[in-house]
Tab-separated table of C-alpha atoms in Angstrom:
chain	number	residue	atom	x	y	z
A	1	MET	CA	111.753	73.760	163.626
A	2	ARG	CA	108.805	71.714	162.400
A	3	LYS	CA	106.605	73.300	165.083
A	4	VAL	CA	107.648	76.783	163.935
A	5	LEU	CA	106.775	76.000	160.343
A	6	LYS	CA	103.473	74.491	161.382
A	7	LEU	CA	102.563	77.658	163.259
A	8	LEU	CA	103.331	79.839	160.235
A	9	ASN	CA	101.434	77.425	157.970
A	10	SER	CA	101.467	79.601	154.847
A	11	SER	CA	100.123	78.209	151.596
A	12	PHE	CA	101.749	79.251	148.352
A	13	LYS	CA	100.712	79.366	144.731
A	14	VAL	CA	103.278	77.739	142.431
A	15	ALA	CA	103.519	77.634	138.642
A	16	VAL	CA	105.486	75.070	136.637
A	17	ILE	CA	106.305	76.296	133.135
A	18	GLY	CA	106.948	73.425	130.737
A	19	ALA	CA	104.780	71.049	132.754
A	20	HIS	CA	103.981	68.732	129.836
A	21	GLY	CA	107.574	67.535	129.380
A	22	GLY	CA	109.257	64.668	131.188
A	23	VAL	CA	110.969	66.941	133.717
A	24	GLY	CA	107.845	69.037	134.206
A	25	GLN	CA	105.599	66.037	134.833
A	26	SER	CA	108.042	64.365	137.234
A	27	THR	CA	108.605	67.601	139.141
A	28	SER	CA	104.883	68.345	139.319
A	29	LEU	CA	104.235	64.891	140.771
A	30	LEU	CA	106.828	65.444	143.500
A	31	LEU	CA	105.437	68.880	144.298
A	32	LYS	CA	101.842	67.622	144.449
A	33	CYS	CA	102.692	64.666	146.690
A	34	ASN	CA	105.360	66.022	149.005
A	35	CYS	CA	105.287	69.799	149.388
A	36	ASN	CA	102.805	70.761	152.107
A	37	LEU	CA	103.490	74.469	151.540
A	38	ILE	CA	101.689	74.500	148.171
A	39	SER	CA	97.944	75.172	148.057
A	40	LYS	CA	97.687	75.779	144.302
A	41	LEU	CA	99.856	74.203	141.610
A	42	ASN	CA	99.414	75.693	138.141
A	43	LEU	CA	100.773	73.744	135.174
A	44	LEU	CA	101.601	75.788	132.056
A	45	ASP	CA	102.698	74.530	128.663
A	46	ILE	CA	102.218	75.204	124.965
A	47	VAL	CA	100.969	71.591	124.796
A	48	ASP	CA	97.709	71.447	126.727
A	49	PRO	CA	98.570	70.243	130.274
A	50	LYS	CA	94.981	69.948	131.509
A	51	GLY	CA	95.042	66.153	131.279
A	52	ILE	CA	98.165	66.018	133.436
A	53	ALA	CA	96.534	68.408	135.902
A	54	LEU	CA	93.445	66.193	136.026
A	55	ASP	CA	95.586	63.105	136.613
A	56	LEU	CA	97.452	64.795	139.471
A	57	SER	CA	94.231	66.124	140.974
A	58	HIS	CA	93.207	62.542	141.788
A	59	ILE	CA	95.979	62.405	144.416
A	60	PRO	CA	94.221	63.408	147.646
A	61	ASN	CA	95.703	66.379	149.497
A	62	LYS	CA	95.071	70.102	149.927
A	63	CYS	CA	97.094	71.093	146.829
A	64	LYS	CA	94.763	72.018	143.958
A	65	VAL	CA	96.149	71.467	140.442
A	66	ARG	CA	95.048	73.241	137.269
A	67	GLY	CA	96.388	73.305	133.725
A	68	PHE	CA	96.806	76.359	131.491
A	69	VAL	CA	97.644	76.521	127.787
A	70	VAL	CA	100.366	78.941	126.691
A	71	PRO	CA	99.945	81.646	125.497
A	72	ASP	CA	96.152	81.968	125.652
A	73	GLU	CA	95.794	81.275	129.384
A	74	VAL	CA	99.067	82.720	130.696
A	75	GLU	CA	97.401	85.573	132.568
A	76	GLU	CA	95.156	83.252	134.550
A	77	GLY	CA	97.982	80.782	135.109
A	78	LEU	CA	100.469	83.322	136.476
A	79	THR	CA	98.379	85.933	138.272
A	80	GLY	CA	99.187	85.961	141.981
A	81	VAL	CA	101.808	83.213	141.785
A	82	ASP	CA	104.477	83.190	144.534
A	83	PHE	CA	107.018	80.927	142.825
A	84	VAL	CA	107.658	79.998	139.185
A	85	LEU	CA	109.728	76.953	138.229
A	86	PHE	CA	110.965	76.773	134.620
A	87	CYS	CA	111.087	73.207	133.256
A	88	LEU	CA	111.006	74.074	129.558
A	89	GLU	CA	112.116	71.399	127.100
A	90	ASN	CA	112.350	72.612	123.519
A	91	GLY	CA	111.532	69.616	121.363
A	92	LYS	CA	112.781	71.357	118.206
A	93	ILE	CA	116.363	71.427	119.453
A	94	THR	CA	118.592	68.774	117.942
A	95	GLY	CA	121.909	67.858	119.480
A	96	HIS	CA	122.895	68.690	122.997
A	97	THR	CA	125.096	71.777	122.788
A	98	ARG	CA	124.653	74.668	125.206
A	99	SER	CA	124.483	77.066	122.261
A	100	SER	CA	121.574	75.282	120.570
A	101	LEU	CA	119.742	74.995	123.872
A	102	PHE	CA	120.231	78.688	124.573
A	103	TYR	CA	119.020	79.993	121.228
A	104	GLY	CA	116.068	77.602	121.327
A	105	ASN	CA	115.003	78.485	124.861
A	106	ALA	CA	115.979	82.167	125.168
A	107	PRO	CA	112.975	83.589	123.229
A	108	LEU	CA	110.608	81.431	125.278
A	109	VAL	CA	112.200	82.575	128.535
A	110	GLU	CA	112.034	86.225	127.485
A	111	GLU	CA	108.347	85.887	126.633
A	112	HIS	CA	107.545	84.199	129.938
A	113	MET	CA	109.597	86.692	131.969
A	114	ASN	CA	107.639	89.530	130.371
A	115	SER	CA	104.464	87.793	131.536
A	116	ILE	CA	105.877	87.261	135.026
A	117	ALA	CA	106.756	90.962	135.233
A	118	LYS	CA	103.155	91.761	134.333
A	119	TYR	CA	101.160	89.208	136.312
A	120	CYS	CA	103.352	88.177	139.294
A	121	PRO	CA	106.292	90.623	139.553
A	122	SER	CA	107.071	89.683	143.170
A	123	ALA	CA	107.364	85.959	142.461
A	124	MET	CA	110.532	83.967	143.033
A	125	VAL	CA	111.745	82.321	139.813
A	126	ALA	CA	113.999	79.266	139.428
A	127	PHE	CA	115.483	77.723	136.293
A	128	ILE	CA	115.887	74.025	135.693
A	129	THR	CA	115.836	74.861	131.976
A	130	ASN	CA	119.296	74.822	130.395
A	131	PRO	CA	121.638	76.496	129.886
A	132	VAL	CA	121.177	77.714	133.464
A	133	ASN	CA	124.333	79.853	133.440
A	134	SER	CA	122.954	81.921	130.552
A	135	LEU	CA	119.197	81.873	131.134
A	136	ALA	CA	119.247	83.080	134.750
A	137	PRO	CA	121.112	86.315	133.832
A	138	LEU	CA	118.840	86.732	130.802
A	139	ALA	CA	115.796	86.410	133.072
A	140	VAL	CA	117.053	89.039	135.524
A	141	GLN	CA	117.686	91.404	132.611
A	142	ALA	CA	114.248	90.691	131.128
A	143	LEU	CA	112.650	91.689	134.419
A	144	ALA	CA	114.821	94.806	134.584
A	145	ASN	CA	113.637	95.745	131.099
A	146	ASN	CA	110.129	95.709	132.585
A	147	GLY	CA	111.116	97.789	135.604
A	148	VAL	CA	111.296	94.834	138.006
A	149	ASP	CA	114.346	94.041	140.158
A	150	GLY	CA	114.916	90.293	140.022
A	151	SER	CA	118.471	90.248	141.388
A	152	ARG	CA	117.379	88.527	144.610
A	153	ARG	CA	114.436	86.632	143.212
A	154	VAL	CA	115.813	84.734	140.187
A	155	VAL	CA	117.976	81.644	140.716
A	156	GLY	CA	119.539	78.996	138.538
A	157	VAL	CA	118.998	75.478	139.872
A	158	THR	CA	122.354	73.847	140.653
A	159	THR	CA	121.004	71.528	143.328
A	160	LEU	CA	121.240	68.644	140.841
A	161	ASP	CA	125.036	68.872	141.041
A	162	LEU	CA	124.796	69.049	144.815
A	163	ILE	CA	122.534	66.033	145.278
A	164	ARG	CA	124.729	64.026	142.908
A	165	THR	CA	127.755	64.982	144.988
A	166	ILE	CA	125.982	63.994	148.191
A	167	SER	CA	124.873	60.702	146.643
A	168	PHE	CA	128.315	59.781	145.285
A	169	VAL	CA	130.198	60.721	148.461
A	170	SER	CA	127.750	58.985	150.813
A	171	ASP	CA	127.891	55.808	148.702
A	172	MET	CA	131.695	55.802	148.558
A	173	LEU	CA	132.094	56.397	152.296
A	174	ASP	CA	129.044	54.344	153.330
A	175	ILE	CA	127.651	57.209	155.403
A	176	GLU	CA	124.241	58.843	155.644
A	177	PRO	CA	123.617	61.535	153.001
A	178	SER	CA	122.807	63.972	155.822
A	179	GLU	CA	126.383	63.566	157.091
A	180	VAL	CA	127.984	64.760	153.829
A	181	THR	CA	129.511	68.242	154.056
A	182	SER	CA	130.944	68.431	150.526
A	183	THR	CA	129.460	71.119	148.278
A	184	VAL	CA	129.527	72.393	144.711
A	185	LEU	CA	130.478	75.877	143.491
A	186	GLY	CA	130.603	77.691	140.153
A	187	GLY	CA	127.827	77.034	137.674
A	188	HIS	CA	125.741	74.324	136.036
A	189	SER	CA	127.707	73.054	133.050
A	190	GLY	CA	130.537	70.560	132.855
A	191	GLU	CA	133.432	73.041	132.848
A	192	THR	CA	131.866	75.252	135.525
A	193	ILE	CA	130.944	72.619	138.122
A	194	THR	CA	133.563	72.715	140.887
A	195	ALA	CA	133.004	70.071	143.553
A	196	ILE	CA	134.537	70.885	146.923
A	197	ILE	CA	135.092	67.493	148.561
A	198	ARG	CA	135.393	67.828	152.330
A	199	ASP	CA	134.495	64.312	153.455
A	200	GLY	CA	136.685	61.245	153.805
A	201	ASN	CA	140.401	60.959	153.184
A	202	PHE	CA	140.539	60.761	149.406
A	203	ASN	CA	143.947	61.166	147.856
A	204	GLU	CA	144.501	63.684	145.062
A	205	SER	CA	143.872	61.152	142.292
A	206	GLU	CA	140.671	59.846	143.907
A	207	THR	CA	139.409	63.378	144.450
A	208	ALA	CA	140.103	64.285	140.823
A	209	ASP	CA	138.217	61.188	139.631
A	210	LEU	CA	135.263	61.999	141.887
A	211	CYS	CA	135.120	65.603	140.684
A	212	GLU	CA	135.171	64.408	137.077
A	213	LYS	CA	132.369	61.937	137.834
A	214	ILE	CA	130.256	64.763	139.267
A	215	SER	CA	130.932	67.055	136.297
A	216	ASP	CA	130.162	64.310	133.779
A	217	ALA	CA	127.155	62.847	135.596
A	218	GLY	CA	124.640	64.407	133.221
A	219	PHE	CA	126.386	62.942	130.174
A	220	ASP	CA	126.616	59.537	131.894
A	221	VAL	CA	122.832	59.527	132.341
A	222	TYR	CA	122.338	60.728	128.753
A	223	ARG	CA	124.414	57.831	127.411
A	224	ALA	CA	122.903	55.239	129.772
A	225	ARG	CA	119.381	56.261	128.729
A	226	ASN	CA	120.219	55.980	125.004
A	227	ASN	CA	120.484	59.698	124.333
A	228	VAL	CA	117.729	60.806	126.710
A	229	SER	CA	118.595	63.472	129.257
A	230	SER	CA	117.987	63.119	132.971
A	231	THR	CA	114.416	63.740	134.081
A	232	LEU	CA	114.113	62.092	137.489
A	233	GLY	CA	117.269	63.470	139.092
A	234	ILE	CA	116.447	66.921	137.737
A	235	ALA	CA	112.924	66.632	139.129
A	236	ALA	CA	114.355	65.796	142.553
A	237	ALA	CA	116.568	68.883	142.322
A	238	GLY	CA	113.579	70.989	141.294
A	239	PHE	CA	111.565	69.693	144.224
A	240	ARG	CA	114.417	70.424	146.635
A	241	ILE	CA	114.925	74.033	145.495
A	242	THR	CA	111.156	74.615	145.579
A	243	GLN	CA	110.965	73.330	149.144
A	244	SER	CA	113.921	75.528	150.136
A	245	ILE	CA	112.540	78.695	148.529
A	246	LEU	CA	109.014	78.224	149.888
A	247	SER	CA	110.328	77.447	153.373
A	248	GLY	CA	112.275	80.705	153.244
A	249	LEU	CA	109.214	82.625	152.070
A	250	ASN	CA	107.317	80.961	154.914
A	251	GLY	CA	109.633	82.508	157.488
A	252	ASP	CA	112.057	79.686	158.275
A	253	PRO	CA	115.273	81.589	159.158
A	254	ASN	CA	117.626	78.673	158.541
A	255	VAL	CA	117.036	77.648	154.932
A	256	VAL	CA	120.385	77.170	153.191
A	257	ASP	CA	120.762	75.649	149.735
A	258	THR	CA	122.985	75.979	146.695
A	259	ALA	CA	121.891	78.196	143.787
A	260	PHE	CA	123.280	80.174	140.851
A	261	VAL	CA	122.528	83.792	141.741
A	262	LYS	CA	123.621	87.359	141.109
A	263	SER	CA	126.646	87.628	143.338
A	264	ASN	CA	129.769	89.631	144.167
A	265	LEU	CA	131.457	86.663	145.799
A	266	THR	CA	133.929	86.187	142.936
A	267	ARG	CA	134.930	88.044	139.798
A	268	THR	CA	131.901	86.636	137.948
A	269	SER	CA	128.635	88.567	138.262
A	270	TYR	CA	126.684	85.346	138.865
A	271	PHE	CA	127.918	82.372	140.845
A	272	SER	CA	126.596	79.184	142.400
A	273	SER	CA	127.281	78.789	146.110
A	274	PRO	CA	125.393	78.182	149.368
A	275	VAL	CA	122.812	80.916	149.999
A	276	ARG	CA	120.139	81.558	152.600
A	277	PHE	CA	116.578	81.968	151.386
A	278	GLY	CA	114.068	84.150	153.215
A	279	LYS	CA	110.927	86.216	152.722
A	280	GLU	CA	112.750	88.548	150.328
A	281	GLY	CA	114.333	85.785	148.268
A	282	VAL	CA	118.104	85.379	148.441
A	283	GLU	CA	118.860	87.087	151.743
A	284	GLU	CA	122.453	85.997	152.333
A	285	ILE	CA	125.317	84.680	150.235
A	286	PHE	CA	127.844	82.857	152.381
A	287	PRO	CA	131.607	83.422	152.108
A	288	LEU	CA	133.614	80.920	150.115
A	289	PRO	CA	134.974	77.961	152.091
A	290	LYS	CA	138.667	77.240	152.455
A	291	PHE	CA	140.166	75.505	149.423
A	292	THR	CA	142.956	73.107	148.795
A	293	LYS	CA	145.374	74.236	146.105
A	294	SER	CA	143.861	71.882	143.525
A	295	GLN	CA	140.317	73.076	144.336
A	296	GLU	CA	141.405	76.685	143.954
A	297	GLU	CA	142.946	75.864	140.575
A	298	MET	CA	139.743	74.132	139.408
A	299	LEU	CA	137.628	77.084	140.474
A	300	GLU	CA	139.949	79.581	138.818
A	301	LYS	CA	139.799	77.589	135.592
A	302	SER	CA	135.992	77.599	135.679
A	303	PHE	CA	135.698	81.398	135.833
A	304	GLN	CA	136.337	81.975	132.136
A	305	TYR	CA	133.562	79.558	131.168
A	306	ILE	CA	131.107	81.036	133.688
A	307	GLU	CA	131.842	84.548	132.432
A	308	GLN	CA	131.335	83.509	128.809
A	309	GLU	CA	128.016	81.816	129.541
A	310	ILE	CA	126.751	84.753	131.604
A	311	GLN	CA	127.682	87.115	128.787
A	312	THR	CA	125.794	84.960	126.284
A	313	GLY	CA	122.638	85.574	128.298
A	314	LEU	CA	123.240	89.292	128.675
A	315	ASP	CA	124.143	89.753	124.990
A	316	TYR	CA	120.818	88.273	123.890
A	317	PHE	CA	119.038	91.604	124.193
A	318	SER	CA	121.670	93.560	122.272
A	319	LYS	CA	121.367	91.089	119.393
A	320	SER	CA	117.597	90.676	119.360
């Protein structure tokens, strides 16, 4: 497969929105150092990111990094971009509720999606910015309001839940992370994260404890870092989804990753599950795996929360 990718050898233009924040800087570093599919990395932020771009440009490889101030330089920063990664962190938000995050970030997302529709309407778009379950549907609707179909090109990043699951399971079983087959379904908030544990011989109590650990992992980091949210794990998730999406755009036919996408897989209109990325974005959504009774109950319980959070995103335009 590496030979196939080398033959295709496409180079993509990527934009990171919110590049000045902790998540944005960490993600940009990973993308600059490790993603050989990126030829141009544009950093956008309301706080001038040119110094960060200069710092990154001293790392020697083919990826060229530039910084652009929002909103004055948005056109130059987004024109011709193939993939946009949202890493917005709204410093004015106090507390850590999904509602406060949504109403702080929603206007910013709408503004940026309008710009994406204008300057790079064919770009893939991924959201690290929370609340993912609300902002991804909002983004698709914002594109639709501009006459652009984003149903296969906008994804919510849930790979953080997946890599945490892989990490926890591989540590507990003392196996290689590549051997883990467990996955995560649902959405990206505590009540909507449904871990499907398929490795080892955990009893029901152990499985329940592991699922709770996965769902609460973000809060555990927040507490351990003295009320600072995860930046490094999220950056790793952002790097992974970027690599997956760009590999798909590059023609790799076997790129499968987990993402929160527009879906008819369940009764919710958006759902996180394994999908295949390709040149047209999300090209295949895989059927649900077989569940144990307890897993089915957890997933069923999550639906009401997923539906509510999706509706919050969709209702934004009727209230604005």
